[in-house]
Coordinates of C-alpha atoms and ligand atoms in Angstrom, one line a residue:
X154 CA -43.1 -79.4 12.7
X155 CA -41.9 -76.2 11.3
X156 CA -40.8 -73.0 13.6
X157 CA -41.1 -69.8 11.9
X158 CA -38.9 -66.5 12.2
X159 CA -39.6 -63.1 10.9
X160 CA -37.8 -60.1 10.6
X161 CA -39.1 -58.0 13.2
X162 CA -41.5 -54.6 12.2
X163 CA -42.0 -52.7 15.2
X164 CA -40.1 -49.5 14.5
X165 CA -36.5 -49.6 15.8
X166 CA -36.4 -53.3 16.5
X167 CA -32.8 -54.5 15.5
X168 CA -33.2 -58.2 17.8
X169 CA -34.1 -61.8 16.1
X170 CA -36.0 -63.9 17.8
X171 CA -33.6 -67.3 16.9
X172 CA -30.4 -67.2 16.4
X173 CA -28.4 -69.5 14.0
X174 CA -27.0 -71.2 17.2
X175 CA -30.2 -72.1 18.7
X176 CA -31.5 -72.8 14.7
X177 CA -29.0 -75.6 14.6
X178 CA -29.6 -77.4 18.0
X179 CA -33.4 -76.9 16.9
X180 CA -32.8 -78.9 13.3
X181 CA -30.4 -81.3 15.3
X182 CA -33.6 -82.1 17.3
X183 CA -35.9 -82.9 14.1
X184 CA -37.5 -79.7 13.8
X185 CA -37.8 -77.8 10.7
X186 CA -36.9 -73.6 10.8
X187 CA -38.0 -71.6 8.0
X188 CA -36.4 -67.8 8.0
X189 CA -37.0 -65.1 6.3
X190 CA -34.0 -64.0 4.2
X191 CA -32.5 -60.8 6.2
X192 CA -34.3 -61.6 9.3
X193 CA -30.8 -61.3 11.2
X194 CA -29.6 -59.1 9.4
X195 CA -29.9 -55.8 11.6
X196 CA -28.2 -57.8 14.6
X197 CA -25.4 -59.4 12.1
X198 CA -26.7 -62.9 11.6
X199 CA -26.2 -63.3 8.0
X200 CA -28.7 -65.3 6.1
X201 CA -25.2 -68.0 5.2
X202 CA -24.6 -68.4 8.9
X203 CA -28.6 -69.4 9.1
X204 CA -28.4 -71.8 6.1
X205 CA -25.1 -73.6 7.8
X206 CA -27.0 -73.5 10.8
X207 CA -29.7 -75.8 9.0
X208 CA -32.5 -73.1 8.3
X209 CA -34.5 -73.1 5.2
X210 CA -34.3 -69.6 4.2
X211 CA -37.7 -68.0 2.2
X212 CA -38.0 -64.6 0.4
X213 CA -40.8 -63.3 1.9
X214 CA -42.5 -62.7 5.9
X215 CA -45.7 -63.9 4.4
X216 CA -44.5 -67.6 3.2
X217 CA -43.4 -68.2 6.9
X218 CA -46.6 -66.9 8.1
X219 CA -48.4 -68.8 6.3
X220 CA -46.3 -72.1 6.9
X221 CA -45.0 -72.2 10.2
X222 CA -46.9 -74.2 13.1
X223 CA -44.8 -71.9 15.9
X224 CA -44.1 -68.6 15.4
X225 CA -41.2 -67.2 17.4
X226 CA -41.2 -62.8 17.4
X227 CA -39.3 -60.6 19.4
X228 CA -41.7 -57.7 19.9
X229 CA -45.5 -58.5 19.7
X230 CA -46.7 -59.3 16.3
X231 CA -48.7 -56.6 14.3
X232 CA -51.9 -56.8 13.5
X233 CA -51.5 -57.6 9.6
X234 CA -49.3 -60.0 10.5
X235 CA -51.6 -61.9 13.3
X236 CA -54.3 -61.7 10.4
X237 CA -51.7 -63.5 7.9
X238 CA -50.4 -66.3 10.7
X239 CA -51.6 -69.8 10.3
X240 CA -55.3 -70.7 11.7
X241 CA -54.3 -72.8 15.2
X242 CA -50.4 -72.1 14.9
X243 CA -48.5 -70.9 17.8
X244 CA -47.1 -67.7 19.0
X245 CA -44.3 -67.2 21.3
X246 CA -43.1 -63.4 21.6
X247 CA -43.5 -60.5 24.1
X248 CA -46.6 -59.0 24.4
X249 CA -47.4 -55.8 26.3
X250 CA -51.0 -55.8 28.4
X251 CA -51.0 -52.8 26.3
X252 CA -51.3 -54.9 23.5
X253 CA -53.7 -57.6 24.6
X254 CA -56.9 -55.4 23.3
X255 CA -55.9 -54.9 20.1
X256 CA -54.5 -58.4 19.7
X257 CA -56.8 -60.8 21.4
X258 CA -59.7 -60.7 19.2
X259 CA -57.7 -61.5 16.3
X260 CA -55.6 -64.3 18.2
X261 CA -58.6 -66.0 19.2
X262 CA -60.5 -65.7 16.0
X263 CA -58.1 -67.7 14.4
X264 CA -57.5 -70.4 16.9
X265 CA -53.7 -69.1 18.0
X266 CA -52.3 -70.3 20.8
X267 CA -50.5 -67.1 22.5
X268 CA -47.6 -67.2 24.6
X269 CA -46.5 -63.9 25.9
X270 CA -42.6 -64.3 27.2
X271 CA -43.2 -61.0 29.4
X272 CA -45.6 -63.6 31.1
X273 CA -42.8 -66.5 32.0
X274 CA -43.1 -65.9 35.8
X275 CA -39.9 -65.3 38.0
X276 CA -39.5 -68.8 39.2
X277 CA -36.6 -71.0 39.8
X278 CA -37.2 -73.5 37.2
X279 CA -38.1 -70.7 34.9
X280 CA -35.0 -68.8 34.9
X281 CA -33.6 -69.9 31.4
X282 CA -36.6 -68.9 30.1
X283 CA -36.6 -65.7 31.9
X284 CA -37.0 -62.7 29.0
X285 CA -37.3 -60.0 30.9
X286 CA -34.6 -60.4 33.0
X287 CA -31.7 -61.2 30.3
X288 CA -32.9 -57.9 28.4
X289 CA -33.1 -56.1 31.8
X290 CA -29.3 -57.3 32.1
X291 CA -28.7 -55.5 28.6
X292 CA -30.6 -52.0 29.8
X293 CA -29.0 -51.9 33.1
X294 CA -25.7 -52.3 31.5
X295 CA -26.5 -49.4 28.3
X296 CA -27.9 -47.8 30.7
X297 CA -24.3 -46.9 32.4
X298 CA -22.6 -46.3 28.9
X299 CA -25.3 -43.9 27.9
X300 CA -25.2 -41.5 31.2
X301 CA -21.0 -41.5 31.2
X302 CA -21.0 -40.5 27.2
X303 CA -24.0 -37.5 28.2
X304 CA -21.7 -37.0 31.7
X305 CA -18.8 -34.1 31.6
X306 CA -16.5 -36.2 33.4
X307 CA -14.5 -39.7 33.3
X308 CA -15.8 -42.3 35.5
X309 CA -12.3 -43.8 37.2
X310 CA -9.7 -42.0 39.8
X311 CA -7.5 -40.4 37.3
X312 CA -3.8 -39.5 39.0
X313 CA -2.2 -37.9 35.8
X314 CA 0.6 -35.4 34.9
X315 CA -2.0 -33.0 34.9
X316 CA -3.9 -33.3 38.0
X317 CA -5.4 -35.6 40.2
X318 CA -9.4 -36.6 38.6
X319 CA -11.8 -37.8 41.8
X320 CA -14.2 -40.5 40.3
X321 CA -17.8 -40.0 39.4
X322 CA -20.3 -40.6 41.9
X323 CA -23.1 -43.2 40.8
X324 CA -26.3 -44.0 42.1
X325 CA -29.0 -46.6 41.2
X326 CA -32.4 -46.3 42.4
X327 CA -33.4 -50.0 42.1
X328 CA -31.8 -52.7 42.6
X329 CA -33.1 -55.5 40.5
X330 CA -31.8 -56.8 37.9
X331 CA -31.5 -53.8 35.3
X332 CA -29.9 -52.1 39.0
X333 CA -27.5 -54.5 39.9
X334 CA -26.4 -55.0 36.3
X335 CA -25.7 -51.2 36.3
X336 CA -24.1 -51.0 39.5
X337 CA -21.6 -53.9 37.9
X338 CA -20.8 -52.0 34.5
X339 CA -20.6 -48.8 36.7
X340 CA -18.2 -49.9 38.8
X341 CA -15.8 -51.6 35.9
X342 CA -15.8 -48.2 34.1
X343 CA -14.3 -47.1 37.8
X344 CA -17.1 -44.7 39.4
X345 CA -18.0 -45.0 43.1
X346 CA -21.3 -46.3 43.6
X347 CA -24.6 -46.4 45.3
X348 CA -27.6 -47.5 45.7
X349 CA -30.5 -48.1 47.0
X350 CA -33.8 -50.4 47.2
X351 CA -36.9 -50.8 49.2
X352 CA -36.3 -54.7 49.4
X353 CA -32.8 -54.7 52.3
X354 CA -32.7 -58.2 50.8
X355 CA -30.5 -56.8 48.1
X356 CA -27.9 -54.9 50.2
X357 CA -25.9 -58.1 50.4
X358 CA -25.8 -57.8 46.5
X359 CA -25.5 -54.5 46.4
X360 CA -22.4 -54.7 48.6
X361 CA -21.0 -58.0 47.1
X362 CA -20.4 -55.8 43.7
X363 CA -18.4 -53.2 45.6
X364 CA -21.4 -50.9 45.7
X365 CA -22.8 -49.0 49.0
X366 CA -26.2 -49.4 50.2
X367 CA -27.8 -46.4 51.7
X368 CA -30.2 -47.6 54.1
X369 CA -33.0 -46.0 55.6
X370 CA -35.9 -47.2 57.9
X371 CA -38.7 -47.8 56.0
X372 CA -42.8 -47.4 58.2
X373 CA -43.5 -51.3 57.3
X374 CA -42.1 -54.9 57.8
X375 CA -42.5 -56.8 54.8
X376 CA -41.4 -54.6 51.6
X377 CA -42.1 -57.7 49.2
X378 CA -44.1 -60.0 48.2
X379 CA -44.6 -63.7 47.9
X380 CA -42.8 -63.3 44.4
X381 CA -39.9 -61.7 45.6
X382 CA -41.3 -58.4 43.9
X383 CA -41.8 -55.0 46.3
X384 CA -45.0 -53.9 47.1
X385 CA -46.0 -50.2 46.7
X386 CA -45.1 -48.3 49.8
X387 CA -47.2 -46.2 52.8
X388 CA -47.1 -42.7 52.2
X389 CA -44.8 -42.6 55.6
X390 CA -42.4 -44.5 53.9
X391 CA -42.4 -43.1 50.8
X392 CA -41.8 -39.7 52.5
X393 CA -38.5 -41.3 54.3
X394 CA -37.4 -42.4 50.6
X395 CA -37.6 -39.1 49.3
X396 CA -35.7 -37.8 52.2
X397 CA -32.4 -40.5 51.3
X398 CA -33.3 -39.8 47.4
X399 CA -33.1 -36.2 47.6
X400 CA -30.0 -35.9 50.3
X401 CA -27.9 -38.7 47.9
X402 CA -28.5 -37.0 44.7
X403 CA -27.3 -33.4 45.8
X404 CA -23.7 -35.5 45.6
X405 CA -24.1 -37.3 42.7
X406 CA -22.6 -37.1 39.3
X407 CA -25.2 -39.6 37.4
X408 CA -28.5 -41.2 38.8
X409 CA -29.8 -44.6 37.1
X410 CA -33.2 -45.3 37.6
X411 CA -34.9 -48.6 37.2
X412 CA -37.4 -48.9 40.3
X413 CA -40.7 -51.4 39.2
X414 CA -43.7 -53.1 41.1
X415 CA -45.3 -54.9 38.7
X416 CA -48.7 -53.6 37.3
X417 CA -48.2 -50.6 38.8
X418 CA -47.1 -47.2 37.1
X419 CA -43.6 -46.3 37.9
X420 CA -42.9 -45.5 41.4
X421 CA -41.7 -41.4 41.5
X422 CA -38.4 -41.1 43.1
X423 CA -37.2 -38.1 41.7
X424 CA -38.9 -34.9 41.8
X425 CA -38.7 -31.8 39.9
X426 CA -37.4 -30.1 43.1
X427 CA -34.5 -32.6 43.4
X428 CA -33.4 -32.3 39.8
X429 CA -32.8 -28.6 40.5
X430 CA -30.8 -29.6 44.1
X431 CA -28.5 -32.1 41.6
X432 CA -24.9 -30.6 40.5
X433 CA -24.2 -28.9 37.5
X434 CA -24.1 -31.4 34.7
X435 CA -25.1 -34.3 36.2
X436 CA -27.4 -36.8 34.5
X437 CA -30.2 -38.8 35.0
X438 CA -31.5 -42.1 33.1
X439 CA -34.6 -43.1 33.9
X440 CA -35.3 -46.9 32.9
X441 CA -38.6 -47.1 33.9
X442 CA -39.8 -44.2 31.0
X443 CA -42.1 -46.5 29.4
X444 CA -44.0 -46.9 32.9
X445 CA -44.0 -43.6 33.2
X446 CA -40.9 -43.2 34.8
X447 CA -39.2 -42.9 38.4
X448 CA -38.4 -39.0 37.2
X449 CA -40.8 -36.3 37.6
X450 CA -39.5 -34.7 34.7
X451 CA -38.6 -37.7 32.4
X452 CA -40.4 -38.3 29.2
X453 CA -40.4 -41.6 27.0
X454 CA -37.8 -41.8 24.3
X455 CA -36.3 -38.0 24.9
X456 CA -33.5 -35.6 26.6
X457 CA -35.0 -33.2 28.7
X458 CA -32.6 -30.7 30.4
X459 CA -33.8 -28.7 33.3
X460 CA -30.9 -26.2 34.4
X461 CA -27.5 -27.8 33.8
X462 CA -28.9 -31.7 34.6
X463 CA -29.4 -33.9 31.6
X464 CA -32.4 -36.7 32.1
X465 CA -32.8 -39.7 29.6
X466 CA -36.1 -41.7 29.2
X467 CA -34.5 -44.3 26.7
X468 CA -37.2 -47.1 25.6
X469 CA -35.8 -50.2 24.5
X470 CA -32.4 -50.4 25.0
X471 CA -31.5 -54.1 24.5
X472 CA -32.3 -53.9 20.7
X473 CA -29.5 -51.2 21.0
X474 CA -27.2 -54.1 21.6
X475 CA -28.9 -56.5 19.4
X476 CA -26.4 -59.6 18.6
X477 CA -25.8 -60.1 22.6
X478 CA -30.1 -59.1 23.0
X479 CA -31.0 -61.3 20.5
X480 CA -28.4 -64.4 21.7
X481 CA -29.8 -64.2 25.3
X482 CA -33.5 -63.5 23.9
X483 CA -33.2 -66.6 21.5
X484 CA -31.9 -69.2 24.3
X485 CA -34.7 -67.9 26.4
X486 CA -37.0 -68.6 23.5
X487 CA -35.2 -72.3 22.9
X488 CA -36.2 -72.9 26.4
X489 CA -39.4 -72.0 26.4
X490 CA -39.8 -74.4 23.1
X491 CA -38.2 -77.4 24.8
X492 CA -41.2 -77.3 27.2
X493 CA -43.6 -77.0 24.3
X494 CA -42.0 -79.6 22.0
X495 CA -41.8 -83.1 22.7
X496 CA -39.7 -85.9 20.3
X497 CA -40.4 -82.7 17.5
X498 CA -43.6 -82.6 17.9
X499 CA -45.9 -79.9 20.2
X500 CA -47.0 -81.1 23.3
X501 CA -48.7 -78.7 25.1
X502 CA -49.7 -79.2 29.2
X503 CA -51.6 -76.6 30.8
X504 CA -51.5 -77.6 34.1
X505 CA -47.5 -76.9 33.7
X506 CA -47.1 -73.9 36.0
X507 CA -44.9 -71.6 33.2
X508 CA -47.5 -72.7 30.2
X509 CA -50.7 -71.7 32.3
X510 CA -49.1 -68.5 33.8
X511 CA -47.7 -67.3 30.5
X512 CA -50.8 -68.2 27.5
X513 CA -52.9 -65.3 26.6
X514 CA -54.9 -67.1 24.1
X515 CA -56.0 -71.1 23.1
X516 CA -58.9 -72.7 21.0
X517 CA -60.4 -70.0 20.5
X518 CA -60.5 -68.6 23.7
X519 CA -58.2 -65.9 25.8
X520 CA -57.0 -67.4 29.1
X521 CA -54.7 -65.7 31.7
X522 CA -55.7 -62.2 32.4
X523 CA -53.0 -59.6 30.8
Ligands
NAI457 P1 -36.8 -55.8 38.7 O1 -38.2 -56.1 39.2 O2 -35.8 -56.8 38.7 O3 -36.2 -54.6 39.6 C1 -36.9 -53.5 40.0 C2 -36.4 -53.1 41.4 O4 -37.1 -51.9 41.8 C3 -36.7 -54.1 42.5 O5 -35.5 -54.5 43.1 C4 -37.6 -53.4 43.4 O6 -37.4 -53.8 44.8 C5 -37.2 -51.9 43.2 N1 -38.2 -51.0 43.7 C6 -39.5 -51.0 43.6 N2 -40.0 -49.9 44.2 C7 -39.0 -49.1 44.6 C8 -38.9 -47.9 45.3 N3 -39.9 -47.2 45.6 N4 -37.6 -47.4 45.6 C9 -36.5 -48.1 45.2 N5 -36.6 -49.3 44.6 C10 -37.8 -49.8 44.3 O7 -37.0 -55.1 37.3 P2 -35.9 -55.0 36.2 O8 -36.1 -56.2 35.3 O9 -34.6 -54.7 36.7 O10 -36.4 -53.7 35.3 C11 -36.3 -52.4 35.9 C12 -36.9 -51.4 35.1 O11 -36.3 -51.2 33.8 C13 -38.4 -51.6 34.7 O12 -39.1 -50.4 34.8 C14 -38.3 -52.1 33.3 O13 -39.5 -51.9 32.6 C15 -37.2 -51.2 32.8 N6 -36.6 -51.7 31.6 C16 -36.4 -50.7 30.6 C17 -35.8 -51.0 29.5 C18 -35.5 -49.9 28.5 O14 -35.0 -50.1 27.4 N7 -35.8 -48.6 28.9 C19 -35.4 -52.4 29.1 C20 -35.6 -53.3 30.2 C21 -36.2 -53.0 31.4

């Protein structure tokens, strides 16, 4: 059994998918690794700490490719290198729905079995498997660092020779995971925050951090669904949010926003009218720019200023931190083997609840719907 790693292609991409911690408790269990020389190399795992680790290190993507009967990616793999994988090997890595077009004709013609880790569904037993939400951890927390270096002020209560400093006023839109790790790093750096969420679940949360909730009354009941995710809401209350939204930011010094229903575009929280209400220098960082973000004025991957407010769309933010994104990444990854893998060898059962929800593709076929 050999488990391949790459160095990843995508544009930007600084994560591994393995790293040589989880390579060495993978050779420990009889498995082989191959890795390409370098692939850690833009996240500081150096190709020795690999080879103590156990790894068999080889010169070029292409010989792993070609070798490996699991390949383990960060990002989605391109399509030369889906073409260049190994007829009925498996793939573990995120891939986008966006993706699945371009991907799933090529997957299937050559007998891959697809895992997509963006696919791993929010469960209990699932949680050390959970992708999304250890990288959400790592946006939610850059997230913080990026809007106080783009911010005017300091974040703590400052009593000084010179002058008393009041703190900065925070407030995160969304609180899931991204949200609540934001208020956390937020509130070390010393600011005074708050936030808010449709699902008043989270308030406990929200307040066990040292965070306020701002509550308002929303037109329905039940603001989430079976999963635990929220559910788009009424226009009624979607007008009451804006309401709150618009009120709260006319205070505020930075506004982090990572609101999400799944499958749906971002909701807008934010809109042009409010960013002109907003103090002079504040900042905005939208999370959800990829989605198409919870700012009316965001865009994807830019600054935008509008007046004196600053508003950030950054797009992948945990391969900003990429030896932490890659450690959490690649124990999510060893998790997701150990389900797969059985005495070194794959064992594959689809009627397991985490195997059926999260393969795109298998013999030849595409299965879940992405
Ligand atoms: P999550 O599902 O844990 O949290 C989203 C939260 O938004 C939930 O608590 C939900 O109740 C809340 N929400 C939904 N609609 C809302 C509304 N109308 N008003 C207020 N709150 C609302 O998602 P997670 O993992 O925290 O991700 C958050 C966002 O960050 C996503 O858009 C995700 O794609 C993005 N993200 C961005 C990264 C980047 O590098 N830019 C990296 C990782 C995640």
């Amino acid at each position: 059994m050999k488990i391949g790693v790459v160095k990843e292609t995508a544009p930007g991409e600084r994560r591994v998918a393995l790293v040589p911690e989880t390579v060495g408790r993978l050779v420990k269990g009889g498995v082989e690794v191959q890795v390409e020389a370098g692939a850690g190399e833009a996240s500081f795992f150096t190709d020795a700490s690999y080879r103590e680790a156990g790894a068999v290190l080889v010169p070029s993507a292409g010989e792993v490719l070609a070798q490996c009967d699991v390949l383990v990616k960060v990002q989605r793999p391109s399509v030369e290198e889906a073409a260049r994988l190994r007829e009925g090997a498996v793939l573990i890595s995120f891939i986008p729905a966006a993706a699945a077009a371009e991907l799933l004709p090529i997957l299937t013609r050559r007998n891959i079995t697809a895992f997509s880790m963006e696919k791993v569904p929010r469960i209990t037993r699932a949680q050390p498997m959970d992708a999304l939400s250890s990288q959400s951890t790592i946006a939610g927390y850059k997230a913080v660092l990026l809007g106080a270096a783009a911010l005017g002020k300091l974040f703590p209560l400052l009593m000084t020779a010179a002058g008393t400093l009041a703190p900065a006023k925070v407030f995160i839109l969304g609180a899931g995971v991204a949200g609540l790790q934001a208020i956390a790093t937020a509130r070390r750096l010393g600011a005074v925050v708050s936030a808010f969420d449709v699902r008043p679940a989270v308030k406990e949360q929200v307040e066990s951090l040292g965070a306020k909730f701002l509550a308002v009354e929303l037109a329905e009941k039940d603001t989430q669904d079976a999963g635990g995710y929220a559910k788009a809401l009424s226009a009624e209350s979607h007008r009451r949010e804006e309401e709150l939204v618009g009120r709260a930011l006319k205070e505020m010094d930075l506004a982090i926003t990572t609101a999400l229903i799944p499958g749906r575009p971002a909701p807008r929280l934010i809109t042009a009218a409010m960013v002109r209400g907003m103090r002079p220098g504040a900042v905005i960082v939208d999370l959800a720019a990829e989605a198409g973000g919870n700012c009316e004025l965001t865009q994807p991957g830019r600054e935008v200023v509008e007046g004196m407010v600053t508003i950030l769309g950054p797009l992948n933010l945990p391969s900003s931190i990429p030896t932490h994104g890659s450690q959490m990444y690649s124990r999510n990854v060893s998790s997701f083997l150990a389900g797969i893998l059985k005495d070194g060898a794959l064992k594959i059962d689809f009627q397991d609840e985490v195997l059926k929800a999260s393969c795109l593709a298998h013999a030849g076929e595409p299965r879940v719907q992405v």
